[in-house]
DNA sequence: CAGGCTGTTC
């Protein structure tokens, strides 16, 4: 007997580390012939050894043939499936176990609930949790933590919290599950509260807890707390692994501190695809499209295969840049290598729409099999920026018929589409529906669209009343919307108040200064015009020169304002002069009020003609065949004079010209534009 | 046997 026990122990310890399938089979045969397996001895070890060496089918065969299945064999089988991510098999196996007489234990419940978590199967998870309580495992820390994670992953943090509060024993895993859960559901403040409670109970956080806290800091934009967390971790001797470093990197990148993020990235001795992706996305989200694309290329050249997320970052950069050529090439790269999932599909639709091809965007949209809220919102917004308000509305109505509930972003896109298309009554109507039927509290962005819509239609007083009726302090965007309405409809009384508010609220783009200045010029208040110019210089606005991008014959060409550096400069100039002549004959009068510099009238006219969008258009005309559609992307807002001029140009050259600016698309065709005015 | 990094709309 003693020898047998010793032998079994030796066999077990050998199986734990054995990597050789043939040896496992030999031991299997030995145990079978000597009769040990018949009472279940060593079966669990054999099962996990088989599974660990990639022979899960052999493991299952052995398990099926066991005459006496003990709980450790069941659990070994469950764990083997779990390791291979066969979550449905785990749940099935658990159910067949429940049919028999063997009692599940803590591991059984822990693993099975984890499988439900991976499948986001809240229903089965709840059922198994009830079983666990019935079997006396309601106070088990492992089972408890896996239930916390189940609720957290399914977004049910209130349920998780009530289980958490009733747990009699908690360890660092239980606490960190709560912290991570709150962060991932957008409740960063509560995540930090949980951490403080944990500290009060005398528990130290570990790496996982820190990771959650870093993400919390990223979300609430508290970089100060984030940095002090960094100091704390260094003092306590935490190992800064890739995960933690990537989280710090991401925190800085998300908050626009790309210099710090990139410094951190360069200093990392160990980087993975995720670290690359985090920085690429950070650049793309903050408008540094060029840096994002450069990094994507650098990543490949160093042998890192871009994954889904880094490519989504690349697509985002393309849509910021307005470059369909780059976007298409990334699309092609993706199709050759990866499966397109919903997030990627959405990014592609957004990219095509923002790069000027609403048709291609719709094509992709029609080919999607399932539609989540972001996909709907993206398509609605795409129609909006292209000035197709009716299409946006019709899509929105289709959405209402289905089972995806519109959210705040849906209405933001819808209302903005209404305002870009001048659908005044519809805009008012849906704003009301949003509040009354969908119980969505209007946010600033909703008010901005509505004010823009109403003011644009000429009801400036009403727009003013709407702003005054808001429950919170109106931001600059609202006064900008009001002011542009005042400018269009020459309401100088309200306009002057709006203009003053705009200046008080420190505009951060040259476009806004130019709007204010145009307003005062229109009111013939020249002293104010001069003041605005001064304020703009003081704010350092001239640092951002306007540029336009145009793609011709598969190449991207960028033009700055007054760009003289192009090899075809002389020819471009020729086209521009020819166009100007014909435009004048057709009745075009330069709107020199759009020039904010205090110079001679004749110089102003020269400056208007040298705007980057005009140079880009002339270049496009020069280098493409008659009738070719031109797509130009401008980094600022398109200027009011250019908006007029391009209408004429579209007639002269008989082409469709699409100009995308920071906010939307202007489709010029046969002398008119899809947008009623430039702003 | 339970918890960890990056991603799409406004």
Coordinates of C-alpha atoms in Angstrom, one line a residue, chain A residues 46-570:
Chain A
X46 CA -4.2 12.7 -16.9
X47 CA -7.0 14.9 -18.3
X48 CA -5.2 18.2 -17.7
X49 CA -1.9 16.7 -19.1
X50 CA -3.6 15.7 -22.3
X51 CA -5.3 19.1 -22.6
X52 CA -2.2 21.0 -21.8
X53 CA -0.3 19.2 -24.6
X54 CA -3.0 20.0 -27.1
X55 CA -4.9 16.7 -27.0
X56 CA -8.2 17.9 -25.7
X57 CA -10.0 15.2 -27.7
X58 CA -8.0 12.5 -25.9
X59 CA -8.8 14.2 -22.6
X60 CA -12.5 14.1 -23.4
X61 CA -12.3 10.5 -24.5
X62 CA -10.6 9.5 -21.3
X63 CA -13.2 11.5 -19.3
X64 CA -16.1 9.9 -21.2
X65 CA -14.8 6.4 -20.5
X66 CA -14.1 6.9 -16.8
X67 CA -16.3 4.5 -14.9
X68 CA -16.1 6.7 -11.7
X69 CA -16.1 10.4 -12.4
X70 CA -15.0 12.2 -9.3
X71 CA -15.3 16.0 -8.9
X72 CA -11.7 16.6 -9.6
X73 CA -12.1 14.9 -13.0
X74 CA -15.1 17.1 -13.8
X75 CA -13.2 20.2 -12.8
X76 CA -10.1 19.2 -14.8
X77 CA -12.3 18.8 -17.8
X78 CA -14.0 22.1 -17.2
X79 CA -10.6 23.9 -16.7
X80 CA -9.3 22.3 -19.9
X81 CA -12.2 23.6 -21.9
X82 CA -11.9 27.0 -20.3
X83 CA -8.2 27.3 -21.1
X84 CA -9.1 26.7 -24.8
X85 CA -11.9 29.3 -24.7
X86 CA -14.5 26.6 -25.3
X87 CA -17.0 28.5 -23.1
X88 CA -20.2 26.8 -24.4
X89 CA -18.6 23.4 -23.8
X90 CA -17.9 24.4 -20.2
X91 CA -21.5 25.3 -19.6
X92 CA -22.8 22.2 -21.4
X93 CA -20.5 20.0 -19.3
X94 CA -21.7 21.8 -16.1
X95 CA -25.3 21.1 -17.0
X96 CA -24.6 17.4 -17.6
X97 CA -22.8 17.3 -14.3
X98 CA -25.9 18.7 -12.6
X99 CA -27.9 15.8 -14.0
X100 CA -25.8 13.3 -12.1
X101 CA -25.0 12.8 -8.4
X102 CA -21.6 14.4 -8.1
X103 CA -21.7 17.6 -6.1
X104 CA -20.1 20.7 -7.7
X105 CA -17.5 22.5 -5.6
X106 CA -16.0 26.0 -5.5
X107 CA -13.8 25.5 -8.6
X108 CA -16.8 24.2 -10.6
X109 CA -18.8 27.3 -10.0
X110 CA -15.9 29.6 -10.4
X111 CA -14.9 28.2 -13.8
X112 CA -18.5 27.9 -15.1
X113 CA -19.3 31.5 -14.1
X114 CA -16.2 32.7 -15.8
X115 CA -17.4 30.9 -19.0
X116 CA -20.7 32.8 -18.7
X117 CA -18.7 36.0 -18.3
X118 CA -16.8 35.4 -21.5
X119 CA -20.0 34.8 -23.4
X120 CA -21.7 37.8 -21.7
X121 CA -24.4 35.3 -20.7
X122 CA -25.9 37.0 -17.7
X123 CA -28.9 34.6 -17.6
X124 CA -26.9 31.4 -17.3
X125 CA -24.5 33.1 -15.0
X126 CA -27.3 34.1 -12.6
X127 CA -28.7 30.6 -12.7
X128 CA -25.3 29.1 -11.8
X129 CA -24.8 31.7 -9.1
X130 CA -28.2 30.6 -7.6
X131 CA -27.1 27.0 -7.7
X132 CA -23.8 28.0 -5.9
X133 CA -25.7 29.7 -3.1
X134 CA -28.0 26.6 -2.7
X135 CA -24.9 24.4 -2.5
X136 CA -23.5 26.5 0.2
X137 CA -20.9 28.5 -1.8
X138 CA -22.6 31.8 -1.4
X139 CA -19.8 33.0 0.8
X140 CA -16.9 31.6 -1.2
X141 CA -14.4 34.3 -2.1
X142 CA -13.5 32.8 -5.5
X143 CA -17.1 32.2 -6.5
X144 CA -18.0 35.6 -5.3
X145 CA -15.2 37.3 -7.3
X146 CA -16.2 35.5 -10.4
X147 CA -19.8 36.7 -9.9
X148 CA -18.5 40.3 -9.5
X149 CA -16.7 40.0 -12.7
X150 CA -19.7 38.5 -14.5
X151 CA -21.9 41.5 -13.5
X152 CA -19.1 44.0 -14.2
X153 CA -18.5 42.7 -17.7
X154 CA -22.2 42.8 -18.4
X155 CA -22.3 46.4 -17.3
X156 CA -24.3 45.7 -14.1
X157 CA -22.2 47.5 -11.6
X158 CA -25.0 48.1 -9.2
X159 CA -25.7 44.4 -8.9
X160 CA -22.0 43.7 -8.6
X161 CA -21.8 46.2 -5.8
X162 CA -24.6 44.7 -3.8
X163 CA -22.9 41.2 -4.0
X164 CA -19.6 42.8 -3.1
X165 CA -21.0 44.5 0.0
X166 CA -22.4 41.2 1.2
X167 CA -19.1 39.3 0.8
X168 CA -17.7 38.3 4.1
X169 CA -14.2 37.8 2.9
X170 CA -12.6 40.0 0.2
X171 CA -9.1 39.9 -1.2
X172 CA -7.2 42.1 -3.6
X173 CA -8.8 40.3 -6.6
X174 CA -12.3 41.1 -5.3
X175 CA -11.5 44.7 -4.8
X176 CA -9.7 45.1 -8.1
X177 CA -12.7 43.5 -9.9
X178 CA -14.8 46.3 -8.6
X179 CA -12.3 49.0 -9.4
X180 CA -11.9 47.8 -13.0
X181 CA -15.6 47.3 -13.4
X182 CA -16.4 50.9 -12.4
X183 CA -13.7 52.2 -14.7
X184 CA -14.9 50.2 -17.7
X185 CA -18.5 51.4 -17.2
X186 CA -17.5 55.0 -17.2
X187 CA -17.8 55.5 -13.4
X188 CA -14.2 56.4 -12.6
X189 CA -15.0 58.5 -9.5
X190 CA -16.6 55.4 -7.9
X191 CA -13.6 53.3 -8.9
X192 CA -11.4 55.7 -6.9
X193 CA -13.8 55.6 -4.0
X194 CA -13.6 51.8 -3.9
X195 CA -9.8 52.1 -3.8
X196 CA -9.9 54.5 -0.9
X197 CA -12.2 52.1 1.0
X198 CA -9.8 49.3 0.3
X199 CA -6.9 51.4 1.7
X200 CA -9.0 52.0 4.9
X201 CA -9.3 48.3 5.3
X202 CA -5.6 48.1 5.4
X203 CA -5.1 46.4 2.0
X204 CA -2.3 47.4 -0.5
X205 CA -3.2 47.6 -4.1
X206 CA -1.2 45.5 -6.6
X207 CA -0.4 46.0 -10.3
X208 CA -4.0 45.3 -11.4
X209 CA -5.4 47.8 -9.0
X210 CA -2.9 50.4 -10.1
X211 CA -3.8 49.8 -13.7
X212 CA -7.5 50.4 -12.9
X213 CA -6.6 53.7 -11.2
X214 CA -4.4 54.9 -14.1
X215 CA -7.4 54.3 -16.4
X216 CA -9.6 56.2 -14.0
X217 CA -7.2 59.1 -14.1
X218 CA -7.2 59.0 -17.8
X219 CA -11.0 59.2 -17.9
X220 CA -11.5 62.0 -15.5
X221 CA -8.6 63.9 -17.1
X222 CA -6.8 64.0 -13.8
X223 CA -3.2 63.8 -15.0
X224 CA -1.9 65.2 -11.7
X225 CA -3.3 62.2 -9.8
X226 CA -2.0 60.0 -12.6
X227 CA 1.6 61.3 -12.2
X228 CA 1.5 61.0 -8.4
X229 CA 0.3 57.4 -8.9
X230 CA 3.5 56.9 -11.0
X231 CA 5.6 58.3 -8.2
X232 CA 3.8 56.1 -5.7
X233 CA 4.5 53.0 -7.8
X234 CA 8.2 53.8 -8.1
X235 CA 8.5 54.4 -4.3
X236 CA 6.8 51.1 -3.5
X237 CA 9.0 49.2 -6.0
X238 CA 6.2 48.1 -8.4
X239 CA 7.4 46.4 -11.5
X240 CA 6.5 48.6 -14.4
X241 CA 5.4 46.0 -16.9
X242 CA 4.2 46.6 -20.5
X243 CA 0.6 46.8 -19.4
X244 CA 1.2 49.4 -16.7
X245 CA 3.4 51.5 -19.0
X246 CA 1.0 51.3 -21.9
X247 CA -1.8 52.5 -19.5
X248 CA 0.3 55.5 -18.5
X249 CA 1.1 56.2 -22.2
X250 CA -2.6 55.9 -23.0
X251 CA -3.5 58.3 -20.2
X252 CA -1.2 61.0 -21.5
X253 CA -2.2 60.4 -25.2
X254 CA -5.9 60.5 -24.5
X255 CA -5.5 63.8 -22.7
X256 CA -3.6 65.4 -25.6
X257 CA -0.2 65.2 -24.0
X258 CA 1.4 63.5 -27.0
X259 CA 4.9 64.7 -26.3
X260 CA 4.9 63.0 -22.9
X261 CA 3.2 59.9 -24.3
X262 CA 5.6 59.6 -27.1
X263 CA 8.6 60.2 -24.7
X264 CA 7.3 57.4 -22.5
X265 CA 6.8 55.2 -25.6
X266 CA 10.4 55.7 -26.8
X267 CA 11.7 54.9 -23.3
X268 CA 9.9 51.6 -23.0
X269 CA 12.3 48.7 -23.3
X270 CA 9.5 46.3 -24.0
X271 CA 6.7 47.3 -26.3
X272 CA 3.9 45.2 -27.7
X273 CA 1.3 45.8 -30.4
X274 CA -1.0 47.4 -27.9
X275 CA 1.6 50.0 -26.9
X276 CA 2.0 50.9 -30.6
X277 CA -1.8 51.1 -31.1
X278 CA -2.3 53.2 -28.0
X279 CA 0.1 55.9 -29.3
X280 CA -1.2 55.7 -32.9
X281 CA -4.8 56.2 -31.7
X282 CA -3.7 59.0 -29.4
X283 CA -2.2 60.8 -32.3
X284 CA -5.2 60.2 -34.5
X285 CA -7.7 61.2 -31.9
X286 CA -6.0 64.5 -31.2
X287 CA -5.7 65.5 -34.8
X288 CA -2.0 64.5 -35.5
X289 CA -2.9 62.4 -38.5
X290 CA 0.5 62.6 -40.0
X291 CA 2.2 61.3 -36.8
X292 CA -0.3 58.5 -36.5
X293 CA 0.3 57.3 -40.1
X294 CA 4.1 57.6 -39.7
X295 CA 4.0 55.5 -36.6
X296 CA 1.9 52.9 -38.3
X297 CA 4.6 52.6 -41.0
X298 CA 7.4 52.6 -38.5
X299 CA 5.7 49.8 -36.6
X300 CA 5.6 47.6 -39.7
X301 CA 9.2 48.3 -40.6
X302 CA 10.2 47.1 -37.2
X303 CA 8.4 43.8 -37.7
X304 CA 5.3 44.5 -35.6
X305 CA 2.2 43.3 -37.5
X306 CA -0.4 45.9 -37.1
X307 CA -3.5 44.5 -35.5
X308 CA -7.2 45.6 -35.8
X309 CA -6.8 48.4 -33.3
X310 CA -3.7 50.0 -34.8
X311 CA -5.4 49.9 -38.2
X312 CA -8.5 51.5 -36.8
X313 CA -6.2 54.3 -35.5
X314 CA -4.8 54.5 -39.0
X315 CA -8.3 54.8 -40.5
X316 CA -9.2 57.5 -38.0
X317 CA -6.1 59.4 -39.1
X318 CA -7.1 59.1 -42.8
X319 CA -10.6 60.5 -42.1
X320 CA -9.0 63.4 -40.2
X321 CA -6.7 64.0 -43.2
X322 CA -9.5 63.5 -45.7
X323 CA -7.4 61.1 -47.7
X324 CA -9.4 58.4 -49.5
X325 CA -6.2 57.0 -51.1
X326 CA -4.5 56.2 -47.8
X327 CA -7.9 55.0 -46.4
X328 CA -8.5 52.7 -49.3
X329 CA -5.0 51.2 -49.0
X330 CA -5.5 50.5 -45.3
X331 CA -8.9 49.0 -46.2
X332 CA -7.3 46.7 -48.7
X333 CA -4.6 45.7 -46.2
X334 CA -7.3 44.8 -43.7
X335 CA -9.4 42.8 -46.1
X336 CA -6.3 40.7 -47.1
X337 CA -5.3 39.9 -43.5
X338 CA -8.1 40.3 -41.0
X339 CA -11.8 39.7 -40.4
X340 CA -13.8 42.9 -40.4
X341 CA -15.6 43.3 -37.2
X342 CA -18.3 45.8 -36.3
X343 CA -15.9 48.4 -34.8
X344 CA -13.7 48.3 -37.9
X345 CA -16.7 48.4 -40.2
X346 CA -17.9 51.5 -38.4
X347 CA -14.4 53.1 -38.7
X348 CA -14.4 52.3 -42.5
X349 CA -17.8 53.8 -43.0
X350 CA -16.8 56.9 -41.2
X351 CA -13.5 57.1 -43.1
X352 CA -15.2 56.9 -46.5
X353 CA -17.8 59.4 -45.6
X354 CA -15.3 61.9 -44.2
X355 CA -13.1 61.4 -47.2
X356 CA -15.9 62.5 -49.5
X357 CA -17.5 59.2 -50.6
X358 CA -20.9 59.0 -49.0
X359 CA -21.9 56.4 -51.7
X360 CA -19.1 54.0 -50.6
X361 CA -20.0 54.5 -47.0
X362 CA -23.6 53.6 -47.6
X363 CA -22.5 50.5 -49.6
X364 CA -20.5 49.3 -46.6
X365 CA -23.3 50.1 -44.3
X366 CA -25.8 48.1 -46.4
X367 CA -23.4 45.1 -46.2
X368 CA -23.3 45.0 -42.4
X369 CA -25.1 42.1 -40.9
X370 CA -25.7 43.5 -37.4
X371 CA -26.0 47.2 -36.4
X372 CA -25.2 48.6 -33.1
X373 CA -25.9 52.1 -31.9
X374 CA -22.5 53.5 -33.0
X375 CA -22.9 52.2 -36.5
X376 CA -26.4 53.8 -36.9
X377 CA -25.1 57.1 -35.5
X378 CA -22.1 57.0 -37.8
X379 CA -24.3 56.6 -40.9
X380 CA -26.7 59.3 -39.8
X381 CA -23.9 61.7 -39.0
X382 CA -22.3 60.9 -42.5
X383 CA -25.5 62.1 -44.2
X384 CA -25.5 65.1 -42.0
X385 CA -22.0 66.3 -42.9
X386 CA -22.8 65.8 -46.5
X387 CA -25.9 68.0 -46.3
X388 CA -28.3 65.2 -46.9
X389 CA -30.7 65.9 -44.1
X390 CA -33.7 64.0 -45.6
X391 CA -31.6 60.8 -45.9
X392 CA -30.4 61.2 -42.3
X393 CA -34.0 61.6 -41.1
X394 CA -35.1 58.6 -43.1
X395 CA -32.4 56.4 -41.6
X396 CA -33.3 57.7 -38.2
X397 CA -36.9 56.6 -38.7
X398 CA -35.7 53.1 -39.8
X399 CA -33.7 53.0 -36.6
X400 CA -36.8 53.9 -34.5
X401 CA -38.6 50.9 -36.1
X402 CA -35.9 48.5 -35.0
X403 CA -34.8 47.7 -31.5
X404 CA -31.8 50.0 -31.2
X405 CA -32.8 52.9 -29.0
X406 CA -31.4 56.3 -30.1
X407 CA -29.1 57.9 -27.6
X408 CA -27.7 61.4 -27.1
X409 CA -25.2 61.0 -29.9
X410 CA -27.9 60.0 -32.3
X411 CA -29.8 63.1 -31.6
X412 CA -26.6 65.2 -31.8
X413 CA -26.0 63.9 -35.3
X414 CA -29.6 64.2 -36.3
X415 CA -30.0 67.8 -35.2
X416 CA -26.7 68.7 -36.7
X417 CA -27.9 67.2 -40.0
X418 CA -31.2 69.2 -39.8
X419 CA -29.2 72.4 -39.2
X420 CA -26.9 71.7 -42.2
X421 CA -29.8 71.1 -44.4
X422 CA -32.0 73.9 -43.1
X423 CA -34.8 71.6 -41.9
X424 CA -36.0 74.0 -39.3
X425 CA -39.4 72.6 -38.2
X426 CA -38.1 69.0 -38.2
X427 CA -35.2 70.1 -36.0
X428 CA -37.5 71.7 -33.4
X429 CA -39.8 68.7 -33.6
X430 CA -37.1 66.1 -32.9
X431 CA -35.5 68.1 -30.2
X432 CA -38.8 67.9 -28.4
X433 CA -39.2 64.2 -29.1
X434 CA -35.7 63.6 -27.6
X435 CA -36.7 65.2 -24.3
X436 CA -40.3 64.0 -24.0
X437 CA -40.3 60.6 -25.6
X438 CA -36.7 59.4 -25.0
X439 CA -36.1 61.3 -21.7
X440 CA -32.7 62.5 -22.9
X441 CA -31.6 65.7 -21.1
X442 CA -30.4 68.1 -23.8
X443 CA -26.7 68.6 -23.7
X444 CA -24.7 71.6 -25.0
X445 CA -24.2 69.9 -28.4
X446 CA -28.0 69.5 -28.8
X447 CA -28.6 73.2 -28.0
X448 CA -25.8 74.2 -30.4
X449 CA -27.5 72.5 -33.3
X450 CA -30.9 73.9 -32.4
X451 CA -29.6 77.4 -31.9
X452 CA -27.7 77.2 -35.2
X453 CA -30.8 75.9 -37.0
X454 CA -33.1 78.6 -35.6
X455 CA -30.6 81.5 -36.0
X456 CA -29.7 80.3 -39.5
X457 CA -33.4 80.5 -40.5
X458 CA -33.5 84.1 -39.4
X459 CA -35.3 83.8 -36.0
X460 CA -32.4 85.2 -34.1
X461 CA -34.4 86.5 -31.2
X462 CA -35.9 83.1 -30.6
X463 CA -32.4 81.6 -30.7
X464 CA -31.3 84.1 -28.1
X465 CA -34.3 83.2 -25.9
X466 CA -33.4 79.5 -26.2
X467 CA -29.8 80.2 -25.0
X468 CA -31.1 82.2 -22.0
X469 CA -33.5 79.3 -21.1
X470 CA -30.7 76.8 -20.6
X471 CA -30.2 75.4 -17.2
X472 CA -26.4 75.7 -17.3
X473 CA -23.9 78.3 -18.4
X474 CA -23.8 78.4 -22.3
X475 CA -20.4 77.8 -23.8
X476 CA -18.7 79.5 -26.7
X477 CA -20.2 77.2 -29.3
X478 CA -23.7 78.5 -28.6
X479 CA -22.7 82.2 -29.1
X480 CA -20.8 81.3 -32.2
X481 CA -24.0 79.7 -33.7
X482 CA -26.0 82.7 -32.7
X483 CA -23.5 85.1 -34.1
X484 CA -23.3 83.4 -37.4
X485 CA -27.1 83.7 -37.7
X486 CA -26.9 87.4 -36.8
X487 CA -24.3 87.9 -39.5
X488 CA -26.3 86.1 -42.1
X489 CA -29.4 88.1 -41.2
X490 CA -27.8 91.4 -40.4
X491 CA -29.1 91.5 -36.8
X492 CA -26.5 93.8 -35.3
X493 CA -28.2 94.3 -32.0
X494 CA -28.2 90.7 -30.8
X495 CA -25.1 90.1 -32.9
X496 CA -23.0 92.6 -31.0
X497 CA -23.8 91.0 -27.7
X498 CA -23.1 87.6 -29.0
X499 CA -19.8 88.8 -30.5
X500 CA -18.7 90.2 -27.2
X501 CA -19.6 87.0 -25.4
X502 CA -17.6 85.0 -28.0
X503 CA -14.5 87.1 -27.4
X504 CA -14.8 86.9 -23.6
X505 CA -14.9 83.1 -23.9
X506 CA -11.4 83.0 -25.5
X507 CA -11.8 81.5 -29.0
X508 CA -9.3 78.8 -29.8
X509 CA -9.5 78.8 -33.6
X510 CA -8.7 81.4 -36.2
X511 CA -12.1 80.6 -37.8
X512 CA -14.0 81.9 -34.9
X513 CA -12.0 85.2 -34.8
X514 CA -12.6 85.5 -38.5
X515 CA -16.4 85.1 -37.9
X516 CA -16.4 87.8 -35.2
X517 CA -14.3 90.1 -37.4
X518 CA -16.6 89.6 -40.4
X519 CA -19.5 90.4 -38.3
X520 CA -18.0 93.8 -37.2
X521 CA -16.9 94.5 -40.7
X522 CA -20.5 93.8 -41.9
X523 CA -21.7 96.3 -39.2
X524 CA -19.1 98.8 -40.4
X525 CA -17.6 98.9 -36.9
X526 CA -14.0 99.3 -38.0
X527 CA -12.6 99.9 -34.5
X528 CA -13.9 96.6 -33.4
X529 CA -12.5 94.9 -36.5
X530 CA -9.1 96.2 -35.5
X531 CA -9.5 95.0 -31.9
X532 CA -10.4 91.5 -33.0
X533 CA -7.4 91.4 -35.2
X534 CA -5.2 92.4 -32.2
X535 CA -6.9 89.8 -29.9
X536 CA -6.4 87.1 -32.5
X537 CA -2.7 87.9 -32.8
X538 CA -2.4 88.0 -29.0
X539 CA -3.9 84.5 -28.8
X540 CA -1.3 83.3 -31.3
X541 CA -3.8 82.3 -33.9
X542 CA -1.5 83.0 -36.9
X543 CA 0.5 80.0 -36.0
X544 CA -2.1 77.8 -37.7
X545 CA -1.9 78.5 -41.5
X546 CA -4.6 77.2 -43.7
X547 CA -3.8 74.4 -46.0
X548 CA -5.7 72.3 -48.5
X549 CA -5.2 68.7 -49.5
X550 CA -6.2 67.3 -52.9
X551 CA -5.6 63.9 -54.3
X552 CA -4.7 63.7 -58.0
X553 CA -3.8 60.5 -59.9
X554 CA -3.2 58.6 -56.7
X555 CA -0.9 61.1 -55.1
X556 CA -1.6 63.5 -52.2
X557 CA -0.8 67.2 -52.8
X558 CA -0.8 69.7 -50.0
X559 CA -1.1 73.5 -50.6
X560 CA -0.5 76.2 -48.1
X561 CA -2.0 79.7 -48.4
X562 CA -0.1 81.7 -51.1
X563 CA 1.7 78.6 -52.0
X564 CA 4.4 79.3 -54.6
X565 CA 6.6 76.2 -54.0
X566 CA 4.9 73.8 -56.4
X567 CA 6.9 72.8 -59.6
X568 CA 3.8 73.6 -61.6
X569 CA 3.4 77.0 -60.0
X570 CA 3.4 79.0 -63.2

